[in-house]
Coordinates of C-alpha atoms in Angstrom, one line a residue:
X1 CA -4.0 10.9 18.4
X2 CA -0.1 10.2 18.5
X3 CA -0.3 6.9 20.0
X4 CA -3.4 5.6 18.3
X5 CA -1.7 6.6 15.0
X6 CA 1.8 5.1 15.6
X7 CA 0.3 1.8 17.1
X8 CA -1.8 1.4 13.9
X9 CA 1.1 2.2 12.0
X10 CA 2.7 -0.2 13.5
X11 CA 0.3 -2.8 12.9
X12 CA 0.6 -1.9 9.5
X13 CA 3.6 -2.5 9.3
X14 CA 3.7 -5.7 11.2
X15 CA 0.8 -7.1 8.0
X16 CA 4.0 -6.2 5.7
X17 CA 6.5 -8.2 7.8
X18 CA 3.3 -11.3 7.8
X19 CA 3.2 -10.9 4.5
X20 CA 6.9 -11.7 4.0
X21 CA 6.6 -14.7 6.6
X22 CA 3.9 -16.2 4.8
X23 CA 6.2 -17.2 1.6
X24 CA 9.3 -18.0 3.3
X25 CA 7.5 -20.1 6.4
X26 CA 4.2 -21.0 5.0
X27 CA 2.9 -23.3 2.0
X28 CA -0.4 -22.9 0.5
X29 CA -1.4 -19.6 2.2
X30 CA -0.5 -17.8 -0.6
X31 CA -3.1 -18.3 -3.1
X32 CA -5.6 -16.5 -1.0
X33 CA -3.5 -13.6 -0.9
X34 CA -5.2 -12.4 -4.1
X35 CA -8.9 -12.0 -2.3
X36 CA -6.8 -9.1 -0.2
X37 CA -5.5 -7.4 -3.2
X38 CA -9.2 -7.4 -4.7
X39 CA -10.5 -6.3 -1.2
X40 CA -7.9 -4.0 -0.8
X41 CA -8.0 -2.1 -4.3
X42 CA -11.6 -1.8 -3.9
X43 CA -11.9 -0.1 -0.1
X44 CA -8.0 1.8 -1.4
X45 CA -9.4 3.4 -4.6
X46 CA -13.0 4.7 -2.5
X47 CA -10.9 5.9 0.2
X48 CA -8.5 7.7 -2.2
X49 CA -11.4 9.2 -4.3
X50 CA -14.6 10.0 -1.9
X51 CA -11.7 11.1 1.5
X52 CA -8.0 11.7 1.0
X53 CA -8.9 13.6 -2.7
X54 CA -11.6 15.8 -1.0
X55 CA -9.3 17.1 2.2
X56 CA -6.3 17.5 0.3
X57 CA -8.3 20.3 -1.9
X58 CA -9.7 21.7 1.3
X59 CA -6.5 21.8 3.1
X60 CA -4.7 23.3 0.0
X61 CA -7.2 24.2 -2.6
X62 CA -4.7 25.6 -5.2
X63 CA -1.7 23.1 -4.6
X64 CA -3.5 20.0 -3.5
X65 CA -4.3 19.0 -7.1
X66 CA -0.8 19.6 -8.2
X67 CA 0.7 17.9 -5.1
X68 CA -1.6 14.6 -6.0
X69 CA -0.2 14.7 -9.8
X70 CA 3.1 14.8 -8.5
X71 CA 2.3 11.7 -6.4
X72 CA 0.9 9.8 -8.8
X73 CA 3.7 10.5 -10.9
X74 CA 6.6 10.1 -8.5
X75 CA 5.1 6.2 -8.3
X76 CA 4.7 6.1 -12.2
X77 CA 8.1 7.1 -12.9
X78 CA 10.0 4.5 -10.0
X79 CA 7.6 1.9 -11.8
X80 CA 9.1 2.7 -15.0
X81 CA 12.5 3.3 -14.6
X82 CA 14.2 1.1 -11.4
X83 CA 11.2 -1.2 -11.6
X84 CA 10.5 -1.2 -15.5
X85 CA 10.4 -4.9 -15.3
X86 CA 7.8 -5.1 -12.0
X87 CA 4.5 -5.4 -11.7
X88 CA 3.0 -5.7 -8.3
X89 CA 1.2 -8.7 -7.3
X90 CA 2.5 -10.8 -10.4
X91 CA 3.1 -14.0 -9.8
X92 CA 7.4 -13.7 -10.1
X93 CA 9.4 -16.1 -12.4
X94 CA 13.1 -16.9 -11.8
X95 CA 14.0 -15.9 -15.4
X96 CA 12.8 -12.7 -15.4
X97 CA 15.5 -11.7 -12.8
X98 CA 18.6 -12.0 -14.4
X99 CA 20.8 -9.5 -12.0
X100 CA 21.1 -9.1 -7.7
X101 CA 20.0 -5.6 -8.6
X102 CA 16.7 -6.1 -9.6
X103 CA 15.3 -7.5 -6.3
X104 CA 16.9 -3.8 -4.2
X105 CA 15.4 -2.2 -6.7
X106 CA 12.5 -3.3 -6.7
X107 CA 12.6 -2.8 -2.7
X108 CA 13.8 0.8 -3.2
X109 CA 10.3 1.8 -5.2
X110 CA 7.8 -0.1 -2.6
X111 CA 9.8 1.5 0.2
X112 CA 8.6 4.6 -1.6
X113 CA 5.1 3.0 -1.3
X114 CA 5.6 1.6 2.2
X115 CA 7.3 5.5 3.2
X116 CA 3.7 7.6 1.9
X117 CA 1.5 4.3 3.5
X118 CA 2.7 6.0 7.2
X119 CA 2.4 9.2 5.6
X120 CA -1.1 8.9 4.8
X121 CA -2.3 7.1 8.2
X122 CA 0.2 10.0 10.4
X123 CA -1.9 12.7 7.6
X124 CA -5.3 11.0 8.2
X125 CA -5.4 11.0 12.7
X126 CA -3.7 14.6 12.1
X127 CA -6.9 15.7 10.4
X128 CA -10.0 13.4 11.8
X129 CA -10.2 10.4 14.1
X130 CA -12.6 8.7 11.3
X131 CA -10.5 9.8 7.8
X132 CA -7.2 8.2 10.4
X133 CA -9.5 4.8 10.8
X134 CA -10.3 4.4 7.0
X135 CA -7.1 5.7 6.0
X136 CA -5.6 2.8 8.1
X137 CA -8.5 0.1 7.0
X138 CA -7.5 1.3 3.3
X139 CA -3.6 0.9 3.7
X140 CA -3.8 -2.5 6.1
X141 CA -5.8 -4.5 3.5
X142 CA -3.0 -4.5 1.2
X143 CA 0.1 -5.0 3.5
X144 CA 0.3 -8.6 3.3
X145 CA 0.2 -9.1 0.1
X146 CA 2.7 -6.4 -0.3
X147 CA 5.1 -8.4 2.0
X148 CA 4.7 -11.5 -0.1
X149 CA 5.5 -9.5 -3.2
X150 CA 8.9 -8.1 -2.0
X151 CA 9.5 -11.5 -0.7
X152 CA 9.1 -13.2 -3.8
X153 CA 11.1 -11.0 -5.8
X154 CA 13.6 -11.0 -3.8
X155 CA 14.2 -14.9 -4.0
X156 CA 13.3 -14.7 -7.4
X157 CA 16.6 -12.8 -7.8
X158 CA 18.7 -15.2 -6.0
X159 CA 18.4 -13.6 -2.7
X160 CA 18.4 -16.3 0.3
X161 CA 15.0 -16.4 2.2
X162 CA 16.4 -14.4 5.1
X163 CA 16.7 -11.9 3.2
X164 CA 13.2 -12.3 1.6
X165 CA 12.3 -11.7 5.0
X166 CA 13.9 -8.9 5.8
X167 CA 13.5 -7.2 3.0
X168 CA 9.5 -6.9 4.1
X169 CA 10.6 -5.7 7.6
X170 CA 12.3 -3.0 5.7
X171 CA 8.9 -2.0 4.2
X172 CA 7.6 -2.0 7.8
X173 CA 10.1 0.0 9.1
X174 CA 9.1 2.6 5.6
X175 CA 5.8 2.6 7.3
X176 CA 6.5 3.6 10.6
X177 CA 8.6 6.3 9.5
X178 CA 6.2 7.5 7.3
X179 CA 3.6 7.6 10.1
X180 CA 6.6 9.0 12.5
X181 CA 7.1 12.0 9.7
X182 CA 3.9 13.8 10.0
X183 CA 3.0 13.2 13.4
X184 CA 6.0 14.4 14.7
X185 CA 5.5 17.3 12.0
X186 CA 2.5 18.0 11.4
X187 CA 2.8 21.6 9.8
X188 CA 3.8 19.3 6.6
X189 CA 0.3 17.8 6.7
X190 CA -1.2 20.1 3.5
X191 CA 2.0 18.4 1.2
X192 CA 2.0 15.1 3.0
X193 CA -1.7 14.1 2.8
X194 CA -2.3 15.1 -0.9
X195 CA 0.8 13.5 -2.3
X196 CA -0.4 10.3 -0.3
X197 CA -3.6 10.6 -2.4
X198 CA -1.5 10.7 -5.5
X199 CA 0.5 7.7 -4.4
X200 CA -2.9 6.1 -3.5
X201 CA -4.5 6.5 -6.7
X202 CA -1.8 5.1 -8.4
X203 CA -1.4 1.8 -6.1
X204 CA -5.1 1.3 -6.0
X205 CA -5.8 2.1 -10.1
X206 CA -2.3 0.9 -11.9
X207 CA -1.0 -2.1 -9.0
X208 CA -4.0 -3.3 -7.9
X209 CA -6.9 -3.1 -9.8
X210 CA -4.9 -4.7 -12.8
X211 CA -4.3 -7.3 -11.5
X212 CA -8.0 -7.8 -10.0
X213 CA -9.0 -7.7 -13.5
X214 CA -6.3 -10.7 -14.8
X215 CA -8.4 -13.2 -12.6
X216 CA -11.3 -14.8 -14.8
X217 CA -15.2 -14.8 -14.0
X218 CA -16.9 -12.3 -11.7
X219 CA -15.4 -13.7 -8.4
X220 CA -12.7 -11.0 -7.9
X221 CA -14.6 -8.2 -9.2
X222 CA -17.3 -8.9 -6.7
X223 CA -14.6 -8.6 -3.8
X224 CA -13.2 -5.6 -5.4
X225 CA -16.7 -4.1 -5.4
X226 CA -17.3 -5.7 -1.8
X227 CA -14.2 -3.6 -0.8
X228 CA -15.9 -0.7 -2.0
X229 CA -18.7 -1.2 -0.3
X230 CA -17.3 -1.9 3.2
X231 CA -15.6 1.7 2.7
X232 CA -19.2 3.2 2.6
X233 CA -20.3 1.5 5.2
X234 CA -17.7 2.2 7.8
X235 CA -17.8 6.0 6.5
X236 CA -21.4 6.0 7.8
X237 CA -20.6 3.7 11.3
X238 CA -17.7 5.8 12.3
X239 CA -18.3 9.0 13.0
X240 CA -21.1 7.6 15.5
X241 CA -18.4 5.5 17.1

């Protein structure tokens, strides 16, 4: 499963860097961005809850819970500290970014991201052809949008749009690694794939699903629960695959 996991890695990765092409080449595609965030937090959060949080426990019953707080918590506290002022998927204002800082900072906590997406795709083939797949589904819906992100920030900081740009190839490369990491390892998988859950849980319920619920009327909640949905039914389709 090396291949199969690095090439979906890297199409992964590549959604991150498509992401970031879309604000600094493209006009108008942006808007529907949001429908992948809603269709993302929905299939993220059911993969997270009903796949990663189950194996990590049965991979490492006593430390797996302790490994996921530490994830979620890692996230929390890079949100809070070097991104206090961040909120992903916000639409990003000019005067909120008063310093050049802000915009590498920001980068250095969704590399963080970006790093435990691979981690969590490499953990997923390592363990089962269909937890790799929905693992992958799970992490790929919400690339693009966090491509744009970065992208925004940074030239929201002042940063010229090159460096918008490759500033989401960065989180690409974070990615790969991250897939690179446990597959090339993959005695780390009981501390890799729980910590991923963590990390999960706290992208899908604190990033995403906030900022399902800013939009007004039933419209995203319907793709969020849509997302959901298409997790359960590629659960039952893939193991007859």
């Amino acid at each position: 499963m090396l291949k199969l996991s690095i090439l979906l890695g890297l199409l992964a990765a590549l959604a991150d860097i498509a992401g970031g092409l879309v604000l600094v080449r493209a006009r108008g595609i942006e808007k529907y961005l949001r429908y992948f965030v809603a269709l993302g937090a929905g299939f993220l959060m059911a993969t997270a809850m009903l796949e990663m949080a189950p194996e990590s426990l049965r991979l490492s019953p006593r430390l797996g819970p302790i490994l996921m707080m530490a994830g979620y918590c890692a996230v929390h506290l890079l949100e809070h500290t070097i991104n206090a002022h961040f909120h992903y998927g916000e639409e990003t204002h000019h005067h909120e970014f008063v310093t050049h800082r802000t915009g590498y900072a920001v980068l250095a906590g969704l590399s963080v991201h970006a790093l435990f997406d691979g981690v969590a795709i490499g953990s997923g083939f390592v363990v089962s052809n269909t937890l790799g797949w929905l693992i992958f589904l799970a992490i790929f819906l919400h690339k693009a949008p966090e491509g744009f992100t970065i992208a925004s920030v940074m030239l929201a900081s002042g940063r010229s749009r090159r460096v918008a740009f490759y500033s989401a190839v960065a989180l690409a490369v974070a990615t790969l690694a991250g897939v690179l990491v446990i597959e090339l390892a993959p005695h780390w998988l009981p501390y890799g794939l729980p910590i991923s859950a963590g990390v999960a849980f706290y992208v899908g319920a604190s990033d995403l699903v906030p900022e399902v619920n800013r939009e007004p009327g039933i419209r995203m909640a319907l793709v969020f629960f849509l997302g959901v949905a298409g997790f359960l039914l590629l659960r039952l389709m893939l193991p007859a695959l």
